[in-house]
Coordinates of C-alpha atoms in Angstrom, one line a residue:
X1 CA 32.7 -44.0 13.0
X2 CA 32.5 -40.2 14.7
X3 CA 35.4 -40.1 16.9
X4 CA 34.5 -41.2 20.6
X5 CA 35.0 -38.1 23.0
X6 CA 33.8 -37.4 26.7
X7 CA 32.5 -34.3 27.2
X8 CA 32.7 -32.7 30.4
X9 CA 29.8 -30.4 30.3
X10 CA 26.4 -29.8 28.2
X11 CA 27.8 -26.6 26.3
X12 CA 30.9 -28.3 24.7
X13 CA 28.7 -31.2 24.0
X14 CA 26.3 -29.0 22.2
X15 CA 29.1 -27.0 20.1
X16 CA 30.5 -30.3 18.8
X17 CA 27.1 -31.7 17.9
X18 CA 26.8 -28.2 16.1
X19 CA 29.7 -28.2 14.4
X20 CA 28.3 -31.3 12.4
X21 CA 25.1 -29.9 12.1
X22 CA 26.7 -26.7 10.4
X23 CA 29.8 -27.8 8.7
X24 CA 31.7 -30.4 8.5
X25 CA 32.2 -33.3 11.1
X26 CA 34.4 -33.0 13.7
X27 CA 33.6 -36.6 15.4
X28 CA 31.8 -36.9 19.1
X29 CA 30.1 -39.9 21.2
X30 CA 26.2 -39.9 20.5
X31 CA 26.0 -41.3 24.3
X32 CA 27.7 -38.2 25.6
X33 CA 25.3 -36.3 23.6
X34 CA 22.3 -37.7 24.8
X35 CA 23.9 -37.7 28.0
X36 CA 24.3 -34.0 27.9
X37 CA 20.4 -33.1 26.6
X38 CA 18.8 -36.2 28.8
X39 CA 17.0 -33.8 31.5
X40 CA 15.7 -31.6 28.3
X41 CA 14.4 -34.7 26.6
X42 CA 12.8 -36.0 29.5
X43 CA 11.1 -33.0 30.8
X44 CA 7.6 -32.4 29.3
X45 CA 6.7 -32.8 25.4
X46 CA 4.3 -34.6 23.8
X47 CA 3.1 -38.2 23.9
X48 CA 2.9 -38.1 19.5
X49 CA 4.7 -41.3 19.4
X50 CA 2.3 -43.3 21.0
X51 CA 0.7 -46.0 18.7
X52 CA -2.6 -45.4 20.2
X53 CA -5.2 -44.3 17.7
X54 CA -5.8 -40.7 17.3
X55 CA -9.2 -39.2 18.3
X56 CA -11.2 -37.8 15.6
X57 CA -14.2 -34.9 16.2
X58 CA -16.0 -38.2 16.6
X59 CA -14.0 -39.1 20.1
X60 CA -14.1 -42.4 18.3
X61 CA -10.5 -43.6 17.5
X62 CA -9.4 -44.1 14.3
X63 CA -6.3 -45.5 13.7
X64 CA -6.3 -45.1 10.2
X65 CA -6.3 -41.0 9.5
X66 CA -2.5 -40.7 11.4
X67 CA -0.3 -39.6 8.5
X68 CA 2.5 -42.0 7.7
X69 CA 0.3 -44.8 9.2
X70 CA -1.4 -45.6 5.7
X71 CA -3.5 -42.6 6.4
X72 CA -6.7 -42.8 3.9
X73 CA -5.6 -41.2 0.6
X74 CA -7.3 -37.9 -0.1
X75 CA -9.0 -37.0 -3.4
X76 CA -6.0 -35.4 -4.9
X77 CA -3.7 -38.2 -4.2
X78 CA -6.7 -40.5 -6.1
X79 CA -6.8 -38.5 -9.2
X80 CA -3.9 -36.9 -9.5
X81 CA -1.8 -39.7 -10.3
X82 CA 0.7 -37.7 -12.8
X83 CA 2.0 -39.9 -16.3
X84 CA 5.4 -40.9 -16.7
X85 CA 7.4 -41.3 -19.9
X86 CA 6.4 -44.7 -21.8
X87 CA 9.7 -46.7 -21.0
X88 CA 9.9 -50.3 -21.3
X89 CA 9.5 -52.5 -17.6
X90 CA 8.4 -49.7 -16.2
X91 CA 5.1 -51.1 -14.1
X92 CA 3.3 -48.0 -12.8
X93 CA 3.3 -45.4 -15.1
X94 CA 0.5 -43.0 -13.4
X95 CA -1.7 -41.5 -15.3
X96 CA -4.8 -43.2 -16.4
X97 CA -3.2 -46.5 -15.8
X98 CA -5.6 -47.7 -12.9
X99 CA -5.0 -50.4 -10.5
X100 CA -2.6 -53.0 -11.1
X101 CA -3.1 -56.1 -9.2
X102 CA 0.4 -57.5 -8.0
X103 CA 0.8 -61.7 -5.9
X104 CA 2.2 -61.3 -2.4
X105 CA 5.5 -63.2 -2.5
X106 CA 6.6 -63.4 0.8
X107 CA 5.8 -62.4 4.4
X108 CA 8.6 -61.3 6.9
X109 CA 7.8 -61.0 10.8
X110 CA 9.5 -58.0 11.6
X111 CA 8.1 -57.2 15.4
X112 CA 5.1 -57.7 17.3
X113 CA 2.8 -55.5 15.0
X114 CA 4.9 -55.4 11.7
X115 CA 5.8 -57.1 8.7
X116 CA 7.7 -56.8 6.0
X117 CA 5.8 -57.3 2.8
X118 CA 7.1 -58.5 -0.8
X119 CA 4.7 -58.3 -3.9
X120 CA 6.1 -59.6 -7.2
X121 CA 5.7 -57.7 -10.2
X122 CA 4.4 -58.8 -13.0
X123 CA 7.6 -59.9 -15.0
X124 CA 10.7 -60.6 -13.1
X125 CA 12.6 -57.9 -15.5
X126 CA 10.1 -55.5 -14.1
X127 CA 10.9 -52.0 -12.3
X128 CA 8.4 -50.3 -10.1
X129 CA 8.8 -47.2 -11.5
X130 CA 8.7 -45.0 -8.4
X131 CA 11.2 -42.1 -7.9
X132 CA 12.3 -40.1 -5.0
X133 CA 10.5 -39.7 -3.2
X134 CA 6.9 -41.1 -3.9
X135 CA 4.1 -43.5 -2.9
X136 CA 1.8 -46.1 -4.0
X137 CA -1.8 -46.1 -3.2
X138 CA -3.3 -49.3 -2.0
X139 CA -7.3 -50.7 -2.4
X140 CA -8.8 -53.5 -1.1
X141 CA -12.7 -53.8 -0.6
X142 CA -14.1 -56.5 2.3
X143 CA -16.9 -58.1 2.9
X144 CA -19.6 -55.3 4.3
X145 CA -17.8 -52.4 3.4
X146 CA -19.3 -49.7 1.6
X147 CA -16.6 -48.6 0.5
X148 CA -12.7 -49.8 -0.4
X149 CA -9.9 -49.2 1.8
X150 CA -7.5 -47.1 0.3
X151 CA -3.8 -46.1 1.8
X152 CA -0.8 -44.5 1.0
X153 CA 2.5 -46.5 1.5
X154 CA 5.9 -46.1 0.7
X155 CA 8.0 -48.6 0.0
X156 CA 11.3 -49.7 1.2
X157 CA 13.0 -51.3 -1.5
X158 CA 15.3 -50.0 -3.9
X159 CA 13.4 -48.3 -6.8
X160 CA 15.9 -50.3 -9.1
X161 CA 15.2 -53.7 -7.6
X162 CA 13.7 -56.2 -10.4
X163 CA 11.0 -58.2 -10.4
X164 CA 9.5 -57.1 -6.8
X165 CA 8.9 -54.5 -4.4
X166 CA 8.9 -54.5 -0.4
X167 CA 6.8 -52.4 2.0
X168 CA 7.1 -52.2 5.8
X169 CA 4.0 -52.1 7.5
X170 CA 2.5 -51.6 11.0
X171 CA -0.9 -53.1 11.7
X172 CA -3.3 -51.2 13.7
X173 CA -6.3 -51.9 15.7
X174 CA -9.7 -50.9 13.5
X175 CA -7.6 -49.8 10.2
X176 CA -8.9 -51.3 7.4
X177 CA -6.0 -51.7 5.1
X178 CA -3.3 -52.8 8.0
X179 CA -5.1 -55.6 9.3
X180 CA -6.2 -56.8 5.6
X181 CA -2.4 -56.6 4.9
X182 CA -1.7 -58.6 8.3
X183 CA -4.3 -61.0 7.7
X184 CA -2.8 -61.9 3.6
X185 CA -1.0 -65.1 2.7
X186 CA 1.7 -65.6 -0.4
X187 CA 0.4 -65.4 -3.4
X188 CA -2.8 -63.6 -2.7
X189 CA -3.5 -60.3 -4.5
X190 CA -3.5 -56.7 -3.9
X191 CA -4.4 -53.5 -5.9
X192 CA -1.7 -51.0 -6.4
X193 CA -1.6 -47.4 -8.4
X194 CA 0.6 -44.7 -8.2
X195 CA 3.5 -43.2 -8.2
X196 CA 2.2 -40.6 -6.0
X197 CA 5.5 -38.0 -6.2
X198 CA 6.4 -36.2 -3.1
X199 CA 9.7 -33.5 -2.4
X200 CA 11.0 -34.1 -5.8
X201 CA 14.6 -34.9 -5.6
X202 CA 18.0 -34.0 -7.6
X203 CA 21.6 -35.1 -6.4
X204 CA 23.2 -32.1 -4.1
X205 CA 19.9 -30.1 -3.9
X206 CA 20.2 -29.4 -0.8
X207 CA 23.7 -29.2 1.4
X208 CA 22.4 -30.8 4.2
X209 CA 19.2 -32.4 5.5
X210 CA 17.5 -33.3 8.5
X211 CA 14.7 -35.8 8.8
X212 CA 12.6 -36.1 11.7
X213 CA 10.2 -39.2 11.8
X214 CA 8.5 -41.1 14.4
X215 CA 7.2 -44.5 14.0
X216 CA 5.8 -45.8 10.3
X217 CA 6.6 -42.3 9.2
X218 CA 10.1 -43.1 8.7
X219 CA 9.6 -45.2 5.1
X220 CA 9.8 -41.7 2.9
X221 CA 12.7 -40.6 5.1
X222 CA 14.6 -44.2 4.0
X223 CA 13.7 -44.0 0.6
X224 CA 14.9 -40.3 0.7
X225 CA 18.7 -41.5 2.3
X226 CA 18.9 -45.0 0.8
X227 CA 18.5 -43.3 -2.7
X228 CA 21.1 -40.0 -1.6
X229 CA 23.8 -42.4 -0.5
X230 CA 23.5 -44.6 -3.3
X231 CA 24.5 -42.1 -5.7
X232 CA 28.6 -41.5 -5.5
X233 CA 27.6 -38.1 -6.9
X234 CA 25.7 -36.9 -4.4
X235 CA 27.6 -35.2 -1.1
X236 CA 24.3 -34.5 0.6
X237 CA 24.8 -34.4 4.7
X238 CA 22.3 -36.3 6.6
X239 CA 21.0 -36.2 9.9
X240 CA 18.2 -38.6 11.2
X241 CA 15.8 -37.6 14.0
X242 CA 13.2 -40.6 15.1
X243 CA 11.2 -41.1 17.6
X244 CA 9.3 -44.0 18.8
X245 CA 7.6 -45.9 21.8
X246 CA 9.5 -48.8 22.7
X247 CA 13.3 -50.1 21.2
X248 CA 10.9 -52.8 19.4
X249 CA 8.9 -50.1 17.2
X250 CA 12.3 -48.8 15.6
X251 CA 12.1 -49.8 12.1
X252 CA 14.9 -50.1 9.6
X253 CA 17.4 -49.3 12.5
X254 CA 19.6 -52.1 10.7
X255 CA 19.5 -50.5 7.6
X256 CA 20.6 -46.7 9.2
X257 CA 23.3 -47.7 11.5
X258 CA 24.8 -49.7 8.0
X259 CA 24.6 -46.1 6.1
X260 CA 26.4 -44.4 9.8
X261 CA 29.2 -47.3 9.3
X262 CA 29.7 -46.9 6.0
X263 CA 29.2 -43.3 6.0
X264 CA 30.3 -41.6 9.5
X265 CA 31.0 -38.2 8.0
X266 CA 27.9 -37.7 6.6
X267 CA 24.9 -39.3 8.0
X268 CA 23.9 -39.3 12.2
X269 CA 21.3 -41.3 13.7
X270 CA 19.6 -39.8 16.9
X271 CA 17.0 -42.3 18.3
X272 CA 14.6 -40.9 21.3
X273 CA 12.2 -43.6 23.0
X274 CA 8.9 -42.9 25.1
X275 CA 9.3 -46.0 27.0
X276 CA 13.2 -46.8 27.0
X277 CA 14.6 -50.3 28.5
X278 CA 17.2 -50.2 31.3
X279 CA 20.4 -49.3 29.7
X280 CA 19.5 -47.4 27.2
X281 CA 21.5 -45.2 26.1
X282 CA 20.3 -43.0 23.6
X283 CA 17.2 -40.0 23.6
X284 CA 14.7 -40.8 26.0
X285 CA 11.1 -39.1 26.6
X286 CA 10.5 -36.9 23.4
X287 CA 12.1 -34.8 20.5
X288 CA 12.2 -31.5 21.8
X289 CA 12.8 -28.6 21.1
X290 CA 16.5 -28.1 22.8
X291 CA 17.5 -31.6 21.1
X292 CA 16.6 -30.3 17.2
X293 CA 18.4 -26.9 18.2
X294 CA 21.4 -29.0 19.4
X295 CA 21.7 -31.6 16.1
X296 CA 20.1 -30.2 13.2
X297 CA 21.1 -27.8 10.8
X298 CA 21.0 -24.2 11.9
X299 CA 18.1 -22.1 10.1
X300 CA 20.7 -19.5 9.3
X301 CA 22.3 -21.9 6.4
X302 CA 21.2 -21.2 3.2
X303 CA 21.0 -24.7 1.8
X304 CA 19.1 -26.9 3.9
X305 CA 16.0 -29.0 4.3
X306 CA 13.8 -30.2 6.7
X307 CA 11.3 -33.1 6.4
X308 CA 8.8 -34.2 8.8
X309 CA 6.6 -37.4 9.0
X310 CA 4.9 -39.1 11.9
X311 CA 1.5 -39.1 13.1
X312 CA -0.7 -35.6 13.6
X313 CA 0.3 -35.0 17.0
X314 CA 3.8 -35.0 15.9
X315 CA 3.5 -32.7 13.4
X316 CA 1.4 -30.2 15.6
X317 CA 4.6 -30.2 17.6
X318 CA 7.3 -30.3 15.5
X319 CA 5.9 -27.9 12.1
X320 CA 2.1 -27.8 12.2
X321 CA 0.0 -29.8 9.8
X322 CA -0.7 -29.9 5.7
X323 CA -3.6 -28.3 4.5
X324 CA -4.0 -30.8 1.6
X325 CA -1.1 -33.0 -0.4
X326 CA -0.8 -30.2 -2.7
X327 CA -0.6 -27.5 0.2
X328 CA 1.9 -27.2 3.0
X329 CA 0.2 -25.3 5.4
X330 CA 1.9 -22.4 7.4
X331 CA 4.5 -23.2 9.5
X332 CA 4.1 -23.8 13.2
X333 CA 5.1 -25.7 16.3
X334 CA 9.0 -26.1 17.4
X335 CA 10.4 -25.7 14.0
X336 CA 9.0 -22.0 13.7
X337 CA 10.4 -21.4 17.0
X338 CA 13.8 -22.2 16.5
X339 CA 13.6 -19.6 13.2
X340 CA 13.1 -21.9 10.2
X341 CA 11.3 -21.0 7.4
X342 CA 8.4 -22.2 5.7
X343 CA 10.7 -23.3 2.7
X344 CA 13.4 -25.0 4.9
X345 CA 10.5 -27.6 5.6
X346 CA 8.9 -29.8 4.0
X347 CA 6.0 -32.2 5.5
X348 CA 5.1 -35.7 4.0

């Protein structure tokens, strides 16, 4: 683990944070840190990790259109679907390949409001044939509605794994897809298609990242780290940013602090809650703008990357919102402040 320090004041605190975030890691006490930025990360920001619906030009909430939520898929994602190479126990292919119905295995309460989902594959030799970092679309069609359901998910088990594949997911009032999902027993069925391919990713692409997620928009982020400190080859520095509501809504914290453990040099967890319990000592109130400046990579280094995912609020905060999947949008918000460009970012 980093090296446990006390820090007498916030500017030490901020230049040993930054000499992690720029080269390499010199140790230091996350509690001091948060410590030392508390009255920043309490003082104003915005409410964007709230699970509350967001408010559509309808004023009607729908839970459903906040990205990394299982936000309905657009027309691109839909038919777009690129082809991979033909290789043997490879299950989705893209392409032309449609929908591939796949049996719910198991069911795993997670929290109040999510579960962890297992589908089985259709032979137990079987691969999903997802790469970093990509999706899966999902369909389902109920009784009265015009239209199906379809949502993007990512999932959360290894892309090697045989014979199944796991998703995390949050249910939410009035979405569609969640609550079916919620609502499913073992070996009932669901539609699938994909891989939907996102920030295509190489071993050592980048020097370091940072990732910045709040709530369900953290399952790209995992696939992204899980896969980077897999690999022996790749060196890639890490640096987590999420933000959530309550400590219960933190998903996959078991999996990150086992990659900080086993990996203290080159990955940092930084965990800010809206609603924090007594004795909590990590980020409370929001991500702001002094707490990115303080942990993540300076904009001044050549070879770095930021990714963003969370609901629209967050990314009108944090970077400003895509145009389409295909189309980043300009950047905005916090990041653009601080002096990043529009190709240090990158927005799932």
């Amino acid at each position: 683990m980093f090296a446990r320090q006390a820090f007498r004041s916030a500017q030490p605190l901020k230049r040993s944070v930054r000499r992690y975030a720029s080269g390499a890691s010199q140790g230091g006490s996350q509690t001091a840190i948060y410590a030392g930025l508390a009255v920043a990360a309490g003082a104003g920001g915005y409410y964007y990790y709230s699970q509350r619906p967001a408010v559509g030009s309808t004023g009607k909430q729908d839970p459903s259109a906040q990205a990394g939520k299982g936000a309905p898929a657009s027309h691109e994602e839909m038919h777009n679907v690129p082809a991979q190479a033909d290789q043997q126990n490879l299950v989705f292919k893209g392409g032309d390949q449609g929908w591939i119905s796949l049996k719910l295995d198991s069911v795993e309460q997670v929290s109040h409001n999510t579960k962890r989902f297992r589908f089985s594959l259709p032979d137990k030799d079987d691969v999903s044939g997802l790469q970093i970092t990509s999706a899966l679309l999902t369909k389902y069609k109920g009784p009265g509605m015009e239209k199906p359901a379809i949502r993007p998910y990512t999932p959360v088990s290894d892309e090697d794994s045989r014979g199944f594949i796991d998703f995390v997911i949050k249910s939410y009032p009035n979405g569609p897809m969640s609550e079916h999902l919620h609502s499913m027993e073992p070996q009932q069925r669901l539609d699938f298609k994909g891989p939907i391919p996102k920030y295509p990713w190489e071993p050592n692409k980048h020097d370091h990242i940072a990732l910045i997620a709040g709530g369900t928009g953290i399952t790209p982020m995992y696939q992204l780290a899980r896969a980077i400190f897999k690999n022996p080859e790749d060196k890639t520095k890490v640096t987590l940013v999420f933000g959530n509501v309550t400590e219960e809504d933190i998903l996959l914290k078991r999996e990150f602090e086992d990659l900080e453990n086993t990996y203290p040099q080159r990955f940092r967890a930084f965990y800010v809650l809206d609603k924090p319990p007594e004795g909590w000592t990590q980020g409370s109130g929001f991500i702001t703008k002094d707490l990115l400046k303080t942990v993540i990579p300076e904009p001044k280094n050549e070879n770095i990357k930021i990714f963003v995912c969370g609901p629209p609020a967050m990314y009108n905060a944090i970077s400003g919102t895509k145009k389409s999947p295909q189309d980043q949008g300009e950047l905005e918000g916090i990041l653009k402040e601080l002096g990043y460009s529009k190709d240090q970012v990158y927005k799932f």
